[in-house]
Amino acid sequence: MSASAASPQLFIGLMSGTSLDGVDGVLADFSGPQPRVLAHHAMPFAPALKQELLALNTPSDNELHRAALAANGLVRVYAQTVQALLSDTQTPARDVCAIGAHGQTVRHQPGAFDGTGYTLQLNNPALLAELTGIDVVADFRSRDVAASGQGAPLVPVFHQGIFGQPNQTVGVLNIGGIANLSVLHANGDVLGFDCGPGNALLDHWCQQHTGDAFDNNGAWGASGSVIEPLLQAMLAEPFLHQAPPKSTGRDLFHPTWLTHQLSGDVNANPADVQATLTEFTARACVNDVRRHAAEASELIVCGGGALNGLLMQRLQAGLPSVRVLSSAERGMPPLQVEAAAFAWLARQTVRGLPGNLPKVTGAQGARILGGIFKA
């Protein structure tokens, strides 16, 4: 498929999230009233790179050196994804206005320690610009934290643009490694925040006990039974009860956290733990929808979690008066939404337009969320 539309506004968005399963990239055309995804390409991480990115989420030896090399390795995967998108659409690099690439988050501590805190994404946008010959927009999250925001989620305003409905409140739930909720109020107000863990703990437990990277359609979890005391202990996590704005990541929901939760259930059936983790993920999201989007008519789910049938069932069971549906039913497949959002953020930056709103993260509103690295 050629991208040679009349007066195209072509941008590439790259997303590599907390799940650490690889890169999703899209080539999107913003010349019409709604963005049109011309191509989507998924590029998995090599096992060694995935393991190094995961290891760099916790303190370890020689971190600066290792992080710099991991960033280079990540960017090479980004560049391969870009080249695949260009090849699939027969699009010359010169026709693409910019690439939006936020990098791989390895530490996330907004507001901590000194009142500003930090969020750290491994990336080398200068190298990506050199490898692709396309301008790169990056540093989205650190820009938002500098403006007193949470640095996550960054996409609720994009969600509003593609999923918002006049005179209706709609929830958009992105379930990646971490789950985040956008509340698109009927009056036009937008709220966005992290709910808690998405796929990160589910994938970790599945990998550890089955060797599979993820629980395909939630089938393994569906074979188990929820351990109610364990579920209640997990739901007592203080983060889940904080008021937004709030964000989280592997700094909190990591394997050691899970080990601590399991200290009284060391002999639990692994499938039962998976069932409990699925219910925990769903319940954390459901509770936030009830608190902050009680009047929502529907909950649109995107990210990898939308492909987990058991998780989708548990969301619907917890929200019987809300229609829970995949973003595919609203015109954009689940694995394309967040990548398309970063293409949009790149476009906003290039055009000098806002990429965020104060009500989304509690910041004063960073006018331009990214920094541009010229090719």
Short mmCIF file of C-alpha atoms in Angstrom, two decimals:
data_model
loop_
_atom_site.label_atom_id
_atom_site.label_comp_id
_atom_site.label_asym_id
_atom_site.label_seq_id
_atom_site.Cartn_x
_atom_site.Cartn_y
_atom_site.Cartn_z
CA MET A 1 0.00 0.00 0.00
CA SER A 2 1.43 3.34 -1.01
CA ALA A 3 1.37 6.31 1.39
CA SER A 4 1.14 8.84 -1.45
CA ALA A 5 -2.10 10.53 -0.37
CA ALA A 6 -2.79 14.15 -1.31
CA SER A 7 -0.79 16.45 0.98
CA PRO A 8 0.09 13.66 3.41
CA GLN A 9 1.32 14.42 6.91
CA LEU A 10 3.28 11.28 7.64
CA PHE A 11 4.67 10.50 11.09
CA ILE A 12 6.03 7.31 12.62
CA GLY A 13 5.30 6.33 16.20
CA LEU A 14 7.32 3.74 18.11
CA MET A 15 6.19 2.09 21.32
CA SER A 16 8.22 -0.19 23.56
CA GLY A 17 6.51 -0.51 26.89
CA THR A 18 6.83 -2.08 30.31
CA SER A 19 5.93 -5.52 28.96
CA LEU A 20 9.36 -5.63 27.25
CA ASP A 21 8.02 -7.82 24.45
CA GLY A 22 9.42 -5.66 21.66
CA VAL A 23 8.57 -2.63 19.53
CA ASP A 24 5.29 -1.72 17.89
CA GLY A 25 5.64 0.85 15.12
CA VAL A 26 3.09 2.59 12.96
CA LEU A 27 3.24 4.88 9.96
CA ALA A 28 0.32 7.28 10.27
CA ASP A 29 -1.12 9.97 8.03
CA PHE A 30 -2.55 12.98 9.86
CA SER A 31 -3.81 14.88 6.81
CA GLY A 32 -7.47 13.98 7.47
CA PRO A 33 -9.79 14.67 10.36
CA GLN A 34 -8.66 11.42 12.03
CA PRO A 35 -5.24 9.77 11.91
CA ARG A 36 -5.02 6.92 9.42
CA VAL A 37 -2.60 4.09 10.16
CA LEU A 38 -0.99 3.10 6.88
CA ALA A 39 1.15 0.31 8.29
CA HIS A 40 1.92 -1.46 11.55
CA HIS A 41 5.02 -3.53 12.25
CA ALA A 42 5.94 -5.46 15.40
CA MET A 43 9.60 -6.23 16.05
CA PRO A 44 10.41 -8.55 19.00
CA PHE A 45 13.41 -7.99 21.23
CA ALA A 46 16.24 -10.51 21.06
CA PRO A 47 16.35 -12.44 24.36
CA ALA A 48 19.68 -10.90 25.39
CA LEU A 49 18.44 -7.34 24.87
CA LYS A 50 15.18 -8.06 26.68
CA GLN A 51 17.07 -9.53 29.63
CA GLU A 52 19.42 -6.54 29.82
CA LEU A 53 16.56 -4.03 29.66
CA LEU A 54 14.80 -5.92 32.43
CA ALA A 55 17.97 -6.08 34.55
CA LEU A 56 18.49 -2.33 34.23
CA ASN A 57 15.20 -1.73 36.04
CA THR A 58 17.02 -2.47 39.30
CA PRO A 59 20.39 -1.26 40.69
CA SER A 60 23.33 -3.29 39.45
CA ASP A 61 27.02 -3.06 38.57
CA ASN A 62 28.37 -0.81 35.82
CA GLU A 63 24.92 0.60 35.09
CA LEU A 64 25.93 3.67 33.10
CA HIS A 65 28.02 1.71 30.61
CA ARG A 66 25.46 -1.05 30.26
CA ALA A 67 22.57 1.38 29.91
CA ALA A 68 24.32 3.28 27.12
CA LEU A 69 24.95 0.09 25.15
CA ALA A 70 21.41 -1.16 25.79
CA ALA A 71 20.07 2.16 24.47
CA ASN A 72 22.09 1.69 21.29
CA GLY A 73 20.74 -1.84 20.93
CA LEU A 74 17.19 -0.62 21.48
CA VAL A 75 17.56 2.09 18.85
CA ARG A 76 18.80 -0.41 16.31
CA VAL A 77 15.54 -2.33 16.80
CA TYR A 78 13.70 0.98 16.42
CA ALA A 79 15.56 1.63 13.16
CA GLN A 80 14.72 -1.84 11.84
CA THR A 81 11.06 -1.20 12.64
CA VAL A 82 11.17 2.12 10.79
CA GLN A 83 12.78 0.53 7.76
CA ALA A 84 10.12 -2.20 7.72
CA LEU A 85 7.34 0.41 7.79
CA LEU A 86 8.93 2.35 4.94
CA SER A 87 9.49 -0.79 2.91
CA ASP A 88 5.96 -2.12 3.47
CA THR A 89 4.43 1.14 2.20
CA GLN A 90 7.09 2.03 -0.39
CA THR A 91 7.52 5.34 1.41
CA PRO A 92 10.78 7.30 1.05
CA ALA A 93 12.27 8.42 4.36
CA ARG A 94 12.20 12.03 3.12
CA ASP A 95 8.38 11.91 3.07
CA VAL A 96 8.16 11.28 6.83
CA CYS A 97 8.03 14.43 8.93
CA ALA A 98 9.31 12.88 12.17
CA ILE A 99 9.50 9.81 14.37
CA GLY A 100 8.07 9.84 17.89
CA ALA A 101 10.10 7.52 20.16
CA HIS A 102 9.84 7.77 23.93
CA GLY A 103 12.44 5.10 24.70
CA GLN A 104 12.37 2.28 27.24
CA THR A 105 11.51 3.27 30.80
CA VAL A 106 13.84 1.70 33.36
CA ARG A 107 13.22 3.97 36.38
CA HIS A 108 10.18 6.09 37.16
CA GLN A 109 10.17 8.31 40.26
CA PRO A 110 8.23 11.51 39.47
CA GLY A 111 8.11 13.98 42.34
CA ALA A 112 10.31 11.82 44.57
CA PHE A 113 13.40 12.70 46.60
CA ASP A 114 13.82 16.39 45.75
CA GLY A 115 10.32 17.48 44.79
CA THR A 116 10.96 17.00 41.07
CA GLY A 117 12.11 13.41 40.89
CA TYR A 118 12.88 11.85 37.56
CA THR A 119 11.83 9.39 34.92
CA LEU A 120 14.55 7.59 32.99
CA GLN A 121 14.11 6.17 29.50
CA LEU A 122 16.89 4.39 27.66
CA ASN A 123 17.10 5.91 24.19
CA ASN A 124 19.55 7.39 21.72
CA PRO A 125 17.42 9.62 19.49
CA ALA A 126 20.51 11.11 17.85
CA LEU A 127 21.56 7.64 16.68
CA LEU A 128 18.01 6.90 15.50
CA ALA A 129 18.04 10.09 13.41
CA GLU A 130 21.37 9.05 11.89
CA LEU A 131 20.23 5.50 11.13
CA THR A 132 16.92 6.51 9.54
CA GLY A 133 17.57 9.96 8.06
CA ILE A 134 14.37 11.19 9.74
CA ASP A 135 13.94 13.78 12.50
CA VAL A 136 13.26 12.18 15.88
CA VAL A 137 11.14 13.56 18.72
CA ALA A 138 11.98 12.15 22.15
CA ASP A 139 12.20 13.01 25.88
CA PHE A 140 8.41 13.22 26.22
CA ARG A 141 8.23 11.86 29.74
CA SER A 142 11.05 13.89 31.27
CA ARG A 143 9.52 17.03 29.80
CA ASP A 144 6.23 16.33 31.54
CA VAL A 145 7.94 15.57 34.86
CA ALA A 146 9.84 18.84 34.57
CA ALA A 147 6.44 20.57 34.34
CA SER A 148 5.40 18.87 37.62
CA GLY A 149 3.52 16.11 35.80
CA GLN A 150 3.73 12.37 36.33
CA GLY A 151 5.36 11.60 32.98
CA ALA A 152 2.68 8.95 32.44
CA PRO A 153 0.30 8.36 30.91
CA LEU A 154 1.00 10.74 28.04
CA VAL A 155 -1.77 9.67 25.69
CA PRO A 156 -5.20 10.61 27.16
CA VAL A 157 -5.59 13.65 24.90
CA PHE A 158 -4.90 11.44 21.87
CA HIS A 159 -7.45 8.96 23.22
CA GLN A 160 -9.94 11.82 23.44
CA GLY A 161 -9.33 12.72 19.80
CA ILE A 162 -9.95 9.23 18.42
CA PHE A 163 -12.33 7.65 20.95
CA GLY A 164 -14.19 10.57 22.52
CA GLN A 165 -17.95 10.73 21.93
CA PRO A 166 -20.16 13.83 22.24
CA ASN A 167 -22.24 13.97 25.43
CA GLN A 168 -20.97 10.59 26.65
CA THR A 169 -18.32 9.63 29.18
CA VAL A 170 -15.99 6.99 27.78
CA GLY A 171 -13.16 5.12 29.46
CA VAL A 172 -10.06 4.02 27.54
CA LEU A 173 -8.01 1.39 29.32
CA ASN A 174 -4.55 0.66 27.98
CA ILE A 175 -3.20 -2.59 29.39
CA GLY A 176 0.48 -2.87 28.65
CA GLY A 177 2.98 -3.85 31.31
CA ILE A 178 1.20 -1.27 33.46
CA ALA A 179 -2.50 -0.44 33.07
CA ASN A 180 -3.54 3.18 32.59
CA LEU A 181 -6.98 4.71 32.32
CA SER A 182 -8.14 7.72 30.32
CA VAL A 183 -11.51 9.12 31.37
CA LEU A 184 -13.06 11.13 28.55
CA HIS A 185 -15.84 13.02 30.26
CA ALA A 186 -19.04 14.02 28.49
CA ASN A 187 -18.23 17.72 29.09
CA GLY A 188 -14.84 17.43 27.34
CA ASP A 189 -12.67 17.16 30.46
CA VAL A 190 -9.96 14.50 30.35
CA LEU A 191 -8.40 12.59 33.24
CA GLY A 192 -5.57 10.08 32.91
CA PHE A 193 -3.56 8.01 35.39
CA ASP A 194 -2.03 4.59 36.02
CA CYS A 195 -4.30 2.01 37.68
CA GLY A 196 -1.67 -0.59 38.61
CA PRO A 197 -0.07 -3.63 37.01
CA GLY A 198 -1.17 -4.76 33.59
CA ASN A 199 0.72 -7.61 31.94
CA ALA A 200 4.06 -7.24 33.73
CA LEU A 201 3.37 -9.63 36.62
CA LEU A 202 1.22 -11.94 34.49
CA ASP A 203 3.97 -12.32 31.89
CA HIS A 204 6.67 -12.80 34.53
CA TRP A 205 4.76 -15.58 36.29
CA CYS A 206 3.87 -17.28 33.01
CA GLN A 207 7.46 -17.18 31.77
CA GLN A 208 8.76 -18.53 35.08
CA HIS A 209 6.37 -21.49 35.25
CA THR A 210 5.54 -22.41 31.66
CA GLY A 211 8.41 -20.99 29.62
CA ASP A 212 5.93 -19.06 27.48
CA ALA A 213 6.37 -15.32 27.10
CA PHE A 214 2.71 -14.67 27.94
CA ASP A 215 -0.53 -16.43 28.81
CA ASN A 216 -2.11 -16.84 25.37
CA ASN A 217 -5.70 -15.56 25.58
CA GLY A 218 -5.56 -16.11 29.36
CA ALA A 219 -6.02 -19.87 28.86
CA TRP A 220 -3.56 -20.89 31.60
CA GLY A 221 -5.09 -18.46 34.09
CA ALA A 222 -8.55 -19.74 33.19
CA SER A 223 -7.44 -23.25 34.21
CA GLY A 224 -6.79 -22.08 37.77
CA SER A 225 -8.88 -20.72 40.63
CA VAL A 226 -8.52 -17.37 42.37
CA ILE A 227 -6.82 -17.52 45.78
CA GLU A 228 -9.01 -15.05 47.63
CA PRO A 229 -6.68 -14.22 50.57
CA LEU A 230 -3.82 -13.58 48.14
CA LEU A 231 -6.07 -11.38 46.00
CA GLN A 232 -7.13 -9.31 49.00
CA ALA A 233 -3.52 -8.90 50.12
CA MET A 234 -2.55 -7.63 46.67
CA LEU A 235 -5.52 -5.26 46.55
CA ALA A 236 -4.31 -3.70 49.81
CA GLU A 237 -1.29 -2.22 47.97
CA PRO A 238 -1.34 1.50 48.92
CA PHE A 239 -0.73 2.73 45.36
CA LEU A 240 -4.10 1.36 44.28
CA HIS A 241 -5.85 3.61 46.80
CA GLN A 242 -4.06 6.85 45.94
CA ALA A 243 -6.00 9.58 44.19
CA PRO A 244 -4.81 10.66 40.73
CA PRO A 245 -2.64 12.04 39.35
CA LYS A 246 -0.47 8.99 39.88
CA SER A 247 1.81 6.73 37.88
CA THR A 248 3.82 3.61 38.53
CA GLY A 249 6.01 0.99 36.88
CA ARG A 250 8.42 -1.82 37.58
CA ASP A 251 9.85 0.30 40.41
CA LEU A 252 6.85 -0.98 42.40
CA PHE A 253 5.28 -3.94 40.61
CA HIS A 254 8.29 -6.21 40.13
CA PRO A 255 9.04 -9.89 40.87
CA THR A 256 10.24 -9.11 44.42
CA TRP A 257 6.89 -7.44 45.16
CA LEU A 258 5.15 -10.60 43.95
CA THR A 259 7.44 -12.85 45.99
CA HIS A 260 6.60 -10.83 49.10
CA GLN A 261 2.88 -11.18 48.38
CA LEU A 262 3.31 -14.93 47.96
CA SER A 263 5.22 -15.40 51.22
CA GLY A 264 2.18 -17.07 52.81
CA ASP A 265 1.35 -19.12 49.71
CA VAL A 266 4.70 -20.60 48.76
CA ASN A 267 3.11 -23.92 47.80
CA ALA A 268 0.27 -22.41 45.79
CA ASN A 269 -0.63 -24.00 42.47
CA PRO A 270 1.03 -21.83 39.79
CA ALA A 271 -2.13 -21.80 37.65
CA ASP A 272 -4.09 -20.57 40.67
CA VAL A 273 -1.58 -17.75 41.14
CA GLN A 274 -2.00 -16.83 37.46
CA ALA A 275 -5.76 -16.77 37.89
CA THR A 276 -5.31 -14.55 40.94
CA LEU A 277 -2.95 -12.18 39.13
CA THR A 278 -5.45 -11.88 36.27
CA GLU A 279 -8.24 -11.07 38.73
CA PHE A 280 -5.96 -8.61 40.56
CA THR A 281 -5.17 -6.77 37.33
CA ALA A 282 -8.83 -6.64 36.37
CA ARG A 283 -10.04 -5.63 39.83
CA ALA A 284 -7.54 -2.77 40.13
CA CYS A 285 -8.80 -1.39 36.80
CA VAL A 286 -12.46 -1.98 37.62
CA ASN A 287 -12.14 -0.18 40.95
CA ASP A 288 -10.68 2.90 39.26
CA VAL A 289 -13.38 2.92 36.59
CA ARG A 290 -15.99 2.81 39.34
CA ARG A 291 -14.30 5.62 41.27
CA HIS A 292 -13.51 7.98 38.41
CA ALA A 293 -15.74 7.01 35.47
CA ALA A 294 -18.88 5.68 37.12
CA GLU A 295 -21.05 7.26 34.42
CA ALA A 296 -19.07 5.74 31.52
CA SER A 297 -21.15 4.04 28.84
CA GLU A 298 -18.25 1.97 27.53
CA LEU A 299 -14.70 0.97 28.32
CA ILE A 300 -12.45 0.70 25.26
CA VAL A 301 -9.47 -1.57 25.91
CA CYS A 302 -6.18 -1.40 24.01
CA GLY A 303 -2.67 -2.77 24.50
CA GLY A 304 -1.73 -6.41 24.79
CA GLY A 305 -4.22 -6.97 27.59
CA ALA A 306 -7.06 -6.57 25.10
CA LEU A 307 -5.91 -9.88 23.57
CA ASN A 308 -6.29 -11.73 26.89
CA GLY A 309 -9.79 -13.21 26.75
CA LEU A 310 -9.90 -14.05 30.45
CA LEU A 311 -8.86 -10.54 31.44
CA MET A 312 -11.50 -9.02 29.17
CA GLN A 313 -14.13 -11.33 30.69
CA ARG A 314 -13.16 -10.29 34.21
CA LEU A 315 -13.32 -6.61 33.30
CA GLN A 316 -16.83 -7.07 31.91
CA ALA A 317 -17.91 -9.09 34.96
CA GLY A 318 -16.74 -6.27 37.23
CA LEU A 319 -18.51 -3.61 35.18
CA PRO A 320 -21.88 -5.13 34.24
CA SER A 321 -23.42 -1.78 33.30
CA VAL A 322 -20.51 -0.76 31.04
CA ARG A 323 -19.82 -2.18 27.61
CA VAL A 324 -16.22 -3.48 27.57
CA LEU A 325 -14.81 -3.73 24.05
CA SER A 326 -11.56 -3.88 22.13
CA SER A 327 -10.29 -0.71 20.48
CA ALA A 328 -10.48 -2.68 17.21
CA GLU A 329 -14.25 -2.17 17.37
CA ARG A 330 -13.60 1.57 17.31
CA GLY A 331 -11.33 1.47 14.30
CA MET A 332 -7.82 0.96 15.70
CA PRO A 333 -6.38 -2.47 16.66
CA PRO A 334 -5.12 -2.73 20.26
CA LEU A 335 -1.42 -2.97 19.41
CA GLN A 336 -1.51 0.15 17.22
CA VAL A 337 -3.06 2.68 19.60
CA GLU A 338 -0.09 3.65 21.74
CA ALA A 339 2.34 3.76 18.82
CA ALA A 340 -0.10 5.99 16.95
CA ALA A 341 -0.24 8.22 20.02
CA PHE A 342 3.51 8.79 19.90
CA ALA A 343 3.27 9.60 16.21
CA TRP A 344 0.66 12.20 17.21
CA LEU A 345 2.86 13.57 20.00
CA ALA A 346 5.69 13.93 17.48
CA ARG A 347 3.34 15.85 15.21
CA GLN A 348 2.22 18.11 18.06
CA THR A 349 5.85 18.86 18.92
CA VAL A 350 6.83 19.63 15.33
CA ARG A 351 3.83 21.95 14.97
CA GLY A 352 4.44 23.65 18.33
CA LEU A 353 1.09 22.53 19.73
CA PRO A 354 0.19 21.19 23.19
CA GLY A 355 0.58 17.48 23.71
CA ASN A 356 -1.01 17.43 27.14
CA LEU A 357 -3.53 19.16 29.37
CA PRO A 358 -3.19 20.16 33.04
CA LYS A 359 -6.09 17.94 34.08
CA VAL A 360 -4.41 14.86 32.67
CA THR A 361 -1.42 14.65 34.99
CA GLY A 362 -1.74 17.59 37.33
CA ALA A 363 1.07 19.52 35.66
CA GLN A 364 0.87 23.09 34.47
CA GLY A 365 0.78 21.57 31.00
CA ALA A 366 3.96 21.11 29.01
CA ARG A 367 3.42 23.05 25.79
CA ILE A 368 5.77 20.83 23.82
CA LEU A 369 6.35 17.40 25.33
CA GLY A 370 9.25 16.29 23.17
CA GLY A 371 12.68 17.44 22.09
CA ILE A 372 13.58 17.34 18.39
CA PHE A 373 16.75 15.64 17.13
CA LYS A 374 17.32 16.68 13.53
CA ALA A 375 18.42 14.09 11.00
#
